[in-house]
Short mmCIF file of C-alpha atoms in Angstrom, two decimals:
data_model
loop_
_atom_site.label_atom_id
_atom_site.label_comp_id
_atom_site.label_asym_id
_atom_site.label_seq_id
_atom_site.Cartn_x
_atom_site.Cartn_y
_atom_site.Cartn_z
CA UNK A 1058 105.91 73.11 96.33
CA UNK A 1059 107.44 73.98 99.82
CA UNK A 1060 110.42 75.23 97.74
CA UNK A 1061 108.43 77.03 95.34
CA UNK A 1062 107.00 79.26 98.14
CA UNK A 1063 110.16 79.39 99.68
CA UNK A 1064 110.85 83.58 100.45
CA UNK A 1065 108.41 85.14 97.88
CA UNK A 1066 105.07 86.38 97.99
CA UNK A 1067 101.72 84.75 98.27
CA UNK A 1068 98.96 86.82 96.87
CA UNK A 1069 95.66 86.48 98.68
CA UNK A 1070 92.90 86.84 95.71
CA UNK A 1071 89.27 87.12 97.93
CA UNK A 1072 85.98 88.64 97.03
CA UNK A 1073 83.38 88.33 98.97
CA UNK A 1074 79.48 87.90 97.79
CA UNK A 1075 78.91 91.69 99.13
CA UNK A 1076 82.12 93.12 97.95
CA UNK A 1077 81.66 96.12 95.10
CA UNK A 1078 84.11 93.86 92.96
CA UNK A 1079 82.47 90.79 93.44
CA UNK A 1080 82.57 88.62 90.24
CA UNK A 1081 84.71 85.40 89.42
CA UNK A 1082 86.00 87.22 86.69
CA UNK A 1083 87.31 89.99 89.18
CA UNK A 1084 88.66 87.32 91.14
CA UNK A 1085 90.29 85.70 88.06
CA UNK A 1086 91.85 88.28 87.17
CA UNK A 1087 93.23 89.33 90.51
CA UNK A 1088 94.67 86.09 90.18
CA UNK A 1089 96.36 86.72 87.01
CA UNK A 1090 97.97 90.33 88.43
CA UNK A 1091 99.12 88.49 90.92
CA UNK A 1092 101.07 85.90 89.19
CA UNK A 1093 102.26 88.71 86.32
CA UNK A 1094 103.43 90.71 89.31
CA UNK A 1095 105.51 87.60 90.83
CA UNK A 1096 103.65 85.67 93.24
CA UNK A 1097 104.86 82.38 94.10
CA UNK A 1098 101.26 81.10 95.47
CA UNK A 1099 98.24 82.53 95.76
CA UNK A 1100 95.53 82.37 98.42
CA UNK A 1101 91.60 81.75 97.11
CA UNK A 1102 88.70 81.55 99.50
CA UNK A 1103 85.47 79.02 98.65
CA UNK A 1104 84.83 76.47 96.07
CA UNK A 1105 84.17 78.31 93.10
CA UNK A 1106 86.65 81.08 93.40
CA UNK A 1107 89.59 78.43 93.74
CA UNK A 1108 88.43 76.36 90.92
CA UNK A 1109 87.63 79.51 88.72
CA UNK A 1110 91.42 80.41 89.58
CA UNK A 1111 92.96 77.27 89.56
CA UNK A 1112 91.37 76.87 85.73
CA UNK A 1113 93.42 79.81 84.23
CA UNK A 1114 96.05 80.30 87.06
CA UNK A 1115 98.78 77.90 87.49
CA UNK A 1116 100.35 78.71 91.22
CA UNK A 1117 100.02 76.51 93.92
CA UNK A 1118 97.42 77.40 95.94
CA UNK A 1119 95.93 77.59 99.36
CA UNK A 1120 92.35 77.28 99.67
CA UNK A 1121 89.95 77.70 101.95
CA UNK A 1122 86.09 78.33 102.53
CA UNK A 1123 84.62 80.87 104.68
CA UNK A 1124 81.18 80.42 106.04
CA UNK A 1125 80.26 82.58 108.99
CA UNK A 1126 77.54 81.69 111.76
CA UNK A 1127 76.11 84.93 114.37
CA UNK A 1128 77.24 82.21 117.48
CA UNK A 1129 80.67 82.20 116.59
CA UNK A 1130 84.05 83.65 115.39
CA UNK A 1131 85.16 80.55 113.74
CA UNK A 1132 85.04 80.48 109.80
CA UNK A 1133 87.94 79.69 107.57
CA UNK A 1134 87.24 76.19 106.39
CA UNK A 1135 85.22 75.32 109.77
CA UNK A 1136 83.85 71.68 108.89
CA UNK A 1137 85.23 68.41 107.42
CA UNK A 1138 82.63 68.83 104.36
CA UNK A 1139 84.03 72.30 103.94
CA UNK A 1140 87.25 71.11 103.83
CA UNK A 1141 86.71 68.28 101.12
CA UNK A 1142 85.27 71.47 99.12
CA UNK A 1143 88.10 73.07 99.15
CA UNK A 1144 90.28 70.70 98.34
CA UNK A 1145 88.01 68.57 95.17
CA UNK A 1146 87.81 72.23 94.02
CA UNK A 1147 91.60 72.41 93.25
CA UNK A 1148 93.43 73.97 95.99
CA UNK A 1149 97.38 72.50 96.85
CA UNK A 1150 96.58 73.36 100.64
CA UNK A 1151 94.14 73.48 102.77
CA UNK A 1152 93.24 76.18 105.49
CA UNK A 1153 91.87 75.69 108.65
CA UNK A 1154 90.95 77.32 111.37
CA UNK A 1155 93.31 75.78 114.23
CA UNK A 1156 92.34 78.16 116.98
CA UNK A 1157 91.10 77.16 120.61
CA UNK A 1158 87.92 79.37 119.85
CA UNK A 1159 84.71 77.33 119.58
CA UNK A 1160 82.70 76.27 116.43
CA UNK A 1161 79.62 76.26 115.31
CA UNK A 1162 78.90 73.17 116.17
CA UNK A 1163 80.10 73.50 119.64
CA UNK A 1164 83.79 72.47 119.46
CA UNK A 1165 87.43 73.83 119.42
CA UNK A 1166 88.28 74.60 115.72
CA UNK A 1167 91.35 72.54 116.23
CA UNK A 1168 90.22 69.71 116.68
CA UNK A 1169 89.28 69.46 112.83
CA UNK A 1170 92.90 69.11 111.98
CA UNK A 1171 93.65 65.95 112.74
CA UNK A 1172 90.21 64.97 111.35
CA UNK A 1173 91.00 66.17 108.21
CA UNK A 1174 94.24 64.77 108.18
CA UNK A 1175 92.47 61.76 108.81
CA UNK A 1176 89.89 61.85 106.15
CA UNK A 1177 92.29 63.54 103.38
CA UNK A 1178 95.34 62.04 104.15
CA UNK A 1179 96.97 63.47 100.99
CA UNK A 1180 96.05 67.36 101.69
CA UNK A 1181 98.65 69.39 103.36
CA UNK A 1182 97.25 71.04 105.59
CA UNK A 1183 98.24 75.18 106.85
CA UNK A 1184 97.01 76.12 110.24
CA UNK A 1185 95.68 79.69 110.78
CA UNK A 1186 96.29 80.63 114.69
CA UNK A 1187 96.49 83.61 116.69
CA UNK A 1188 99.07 82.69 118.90
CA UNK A 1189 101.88 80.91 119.70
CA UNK A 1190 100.68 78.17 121.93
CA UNK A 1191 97.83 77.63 119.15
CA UNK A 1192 101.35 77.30 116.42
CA UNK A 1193 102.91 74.47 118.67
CA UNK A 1194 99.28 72.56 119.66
CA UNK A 1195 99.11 72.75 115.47
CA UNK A 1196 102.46 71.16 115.10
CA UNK A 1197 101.95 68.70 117.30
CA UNK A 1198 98.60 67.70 115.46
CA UNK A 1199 100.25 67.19 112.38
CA UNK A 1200 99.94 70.81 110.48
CA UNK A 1201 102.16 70.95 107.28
CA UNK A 1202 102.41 74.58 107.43
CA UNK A 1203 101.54 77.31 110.03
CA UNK A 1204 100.76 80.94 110.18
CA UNK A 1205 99.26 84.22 112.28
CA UNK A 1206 96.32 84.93 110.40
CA UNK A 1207 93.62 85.03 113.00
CA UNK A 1208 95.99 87.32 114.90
CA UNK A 1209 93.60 89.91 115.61
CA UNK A 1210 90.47 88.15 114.76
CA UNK A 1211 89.87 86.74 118.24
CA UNK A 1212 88.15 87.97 121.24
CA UNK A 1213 91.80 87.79 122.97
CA UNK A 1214 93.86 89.67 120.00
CA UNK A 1215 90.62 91.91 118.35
CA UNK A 1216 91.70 95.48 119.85
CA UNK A 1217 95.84 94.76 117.69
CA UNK A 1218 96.32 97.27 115.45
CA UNK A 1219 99.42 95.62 113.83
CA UNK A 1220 101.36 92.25 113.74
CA UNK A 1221 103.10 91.11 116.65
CA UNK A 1222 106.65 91.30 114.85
CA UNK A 1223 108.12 89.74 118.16
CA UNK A 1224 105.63 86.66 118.54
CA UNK A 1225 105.90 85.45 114.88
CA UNK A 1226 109.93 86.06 115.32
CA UNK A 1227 109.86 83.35 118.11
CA UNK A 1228 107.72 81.05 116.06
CA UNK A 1229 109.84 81.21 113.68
CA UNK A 1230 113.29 80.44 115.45
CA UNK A 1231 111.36 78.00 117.36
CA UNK A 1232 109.18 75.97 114.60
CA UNK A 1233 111.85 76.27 111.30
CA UNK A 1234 113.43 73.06 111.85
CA UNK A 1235 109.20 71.36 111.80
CA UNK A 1236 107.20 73.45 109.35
CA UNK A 1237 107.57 76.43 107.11
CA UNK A 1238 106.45 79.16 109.00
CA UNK A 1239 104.33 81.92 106.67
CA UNK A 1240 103.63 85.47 107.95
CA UNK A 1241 99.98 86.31 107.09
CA UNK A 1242 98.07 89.17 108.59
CA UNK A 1243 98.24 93.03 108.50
CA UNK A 1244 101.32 93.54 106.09
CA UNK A 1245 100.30 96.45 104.15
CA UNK A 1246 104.04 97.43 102.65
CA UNK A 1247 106.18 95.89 100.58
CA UNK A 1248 108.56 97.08 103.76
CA UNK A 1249 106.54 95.27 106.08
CA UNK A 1250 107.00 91.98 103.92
CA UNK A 1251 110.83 92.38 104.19
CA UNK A 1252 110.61 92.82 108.09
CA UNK A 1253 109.33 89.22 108.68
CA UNK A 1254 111.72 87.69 105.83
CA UNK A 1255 114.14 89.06 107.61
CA UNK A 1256 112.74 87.44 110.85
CA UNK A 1257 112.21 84.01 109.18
CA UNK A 1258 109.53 83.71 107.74
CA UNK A 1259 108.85 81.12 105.04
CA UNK A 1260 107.12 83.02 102.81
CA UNK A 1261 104.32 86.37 103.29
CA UNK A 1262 100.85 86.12 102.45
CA UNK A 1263 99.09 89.64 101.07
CA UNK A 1264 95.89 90.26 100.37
CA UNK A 1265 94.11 93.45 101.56
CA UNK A 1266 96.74 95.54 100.34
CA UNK A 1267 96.77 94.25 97.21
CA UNK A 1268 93.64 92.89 96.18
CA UNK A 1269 90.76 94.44 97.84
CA UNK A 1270 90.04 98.00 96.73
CA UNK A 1271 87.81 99.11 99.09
CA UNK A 1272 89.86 98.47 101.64
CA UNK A 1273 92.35 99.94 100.48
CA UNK A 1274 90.52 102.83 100.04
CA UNK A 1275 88.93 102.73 103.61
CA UNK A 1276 92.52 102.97 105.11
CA UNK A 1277 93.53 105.46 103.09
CA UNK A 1278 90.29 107.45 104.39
CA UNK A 1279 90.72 106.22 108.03
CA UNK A 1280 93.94 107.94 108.42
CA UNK A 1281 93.10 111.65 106.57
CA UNK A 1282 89.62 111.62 108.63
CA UNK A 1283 91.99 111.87 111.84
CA UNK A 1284 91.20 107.94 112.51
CA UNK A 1285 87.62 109.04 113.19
CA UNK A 1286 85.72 105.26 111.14
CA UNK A 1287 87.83 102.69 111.84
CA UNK A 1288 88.42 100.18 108.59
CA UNK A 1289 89.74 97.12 110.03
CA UNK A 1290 85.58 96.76 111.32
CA UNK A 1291 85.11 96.73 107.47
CA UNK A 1292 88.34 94.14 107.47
CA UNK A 1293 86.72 91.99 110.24
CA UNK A 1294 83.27 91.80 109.22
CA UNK A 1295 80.98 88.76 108.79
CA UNK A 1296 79.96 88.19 105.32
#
């Protein structure tokens, strides 16, 4: 599977329950495009989107479940029973949340990892971070794979309006010999994809761009208003 992934694209296929699109058919179908198009993996978010997908769509996949709470930032995949979800649903890998920010239930998100690794020994696990000391804590802990996404969804990184091309270079020279490193996060152009090949990534994840019309739509807008609404709040919201 590592090999499989190996310099292509990952297509993250989303909806959310108050999405204009939302339907497991939509999602389905996303799924589909993506894999016509030339995806090597795809990205699915919550029980029954992943095992809608995973029924009709044969890519591995990451999975992961988002549940959001008002007390805190933390929600990809944020508790062991989340996790087991995720993965009896179908996914290939599982997502979590590896950041130092603090649950739900009143503890760093990464310490689920090893948890998980612990309770679902046979689930490779991908660790979402923000930074780079959160990338080598994940290592450490055991994370088969390891990527930016919550870059930007911190308190610490929530005013970036782009991906830290520099950061994710020296995770990359730094972690390639331990995991595959993936680039996900703010790549909007096929352009942008080729910058972090080029810098080493693994493989890119894309979803926003691709998948989510009306935010694509929104950044279209955001830029011929002058920047006057700001779409990444639509990008960040709780759901």
């Amino acid at each position: 599977m590592i090999e499989q992934l190996r310099g292509g694209l990952i297509v993250s296929c989303q909806v959310q329950h108050d999405d204009p699109c939302y339907s497991l058919d939509f999602v389905v179908k996303m799924a589909k495009s993506a894999k016509w198009g030339g995806a090597v993996g795809l990205r699915a978010n919550s029980p029954d989107q992943i095992a809608a997908i995973k029924a009709e769509v044969d890519l591995p996949m990451i999975g992961l479940y988002k549940i959001w709470h008002d007390d805190t930032d933390v929600f990809i995949t944020p508790t062991l029973d989340a996790a087991r979800q995720v993965w009896e649903a179908g996914a290939d890998i599982i997502a979590l949340d590896c950041t130092s920010q603090i649950t739900h239930e009143g503890r760093p998100a990464y310490e689920l990892l090893p948890i998980v690794k612990r309770e679902i020994p046979e689930a490779p696990i991908f660790a979402d971070v923000s930074n780079y000391e959160e990338a080598v804590r994940a290592i450490e802990m055991g994370a088969d794979f390891v990527g930016p996404t919550l870059y930007g969804y911190t308190e610490q990184t929530k005013d970036i309006t782009g991906p830290d091309y520099r950061e994710f270079a020296r995770m990359c020279r730094d972690f390639k010999d331990k995991v595959p490193v993936v680039m996900e996060g703010h790549i909007y152009t096929p352009e942008d994809a080729m910058k972090v090949l080029f810098l080493g990534a693994h493989s890119v994840v894309v979803g926003s761009a691709i998948t989510r019309p009306h935010l694509i739509t929104a950044r279209f807008v955001d830029l011929l208003s002058g920047y006057q609404h700001n779409w990444r709040e639509a990008e960040r919201s709780k759901h």
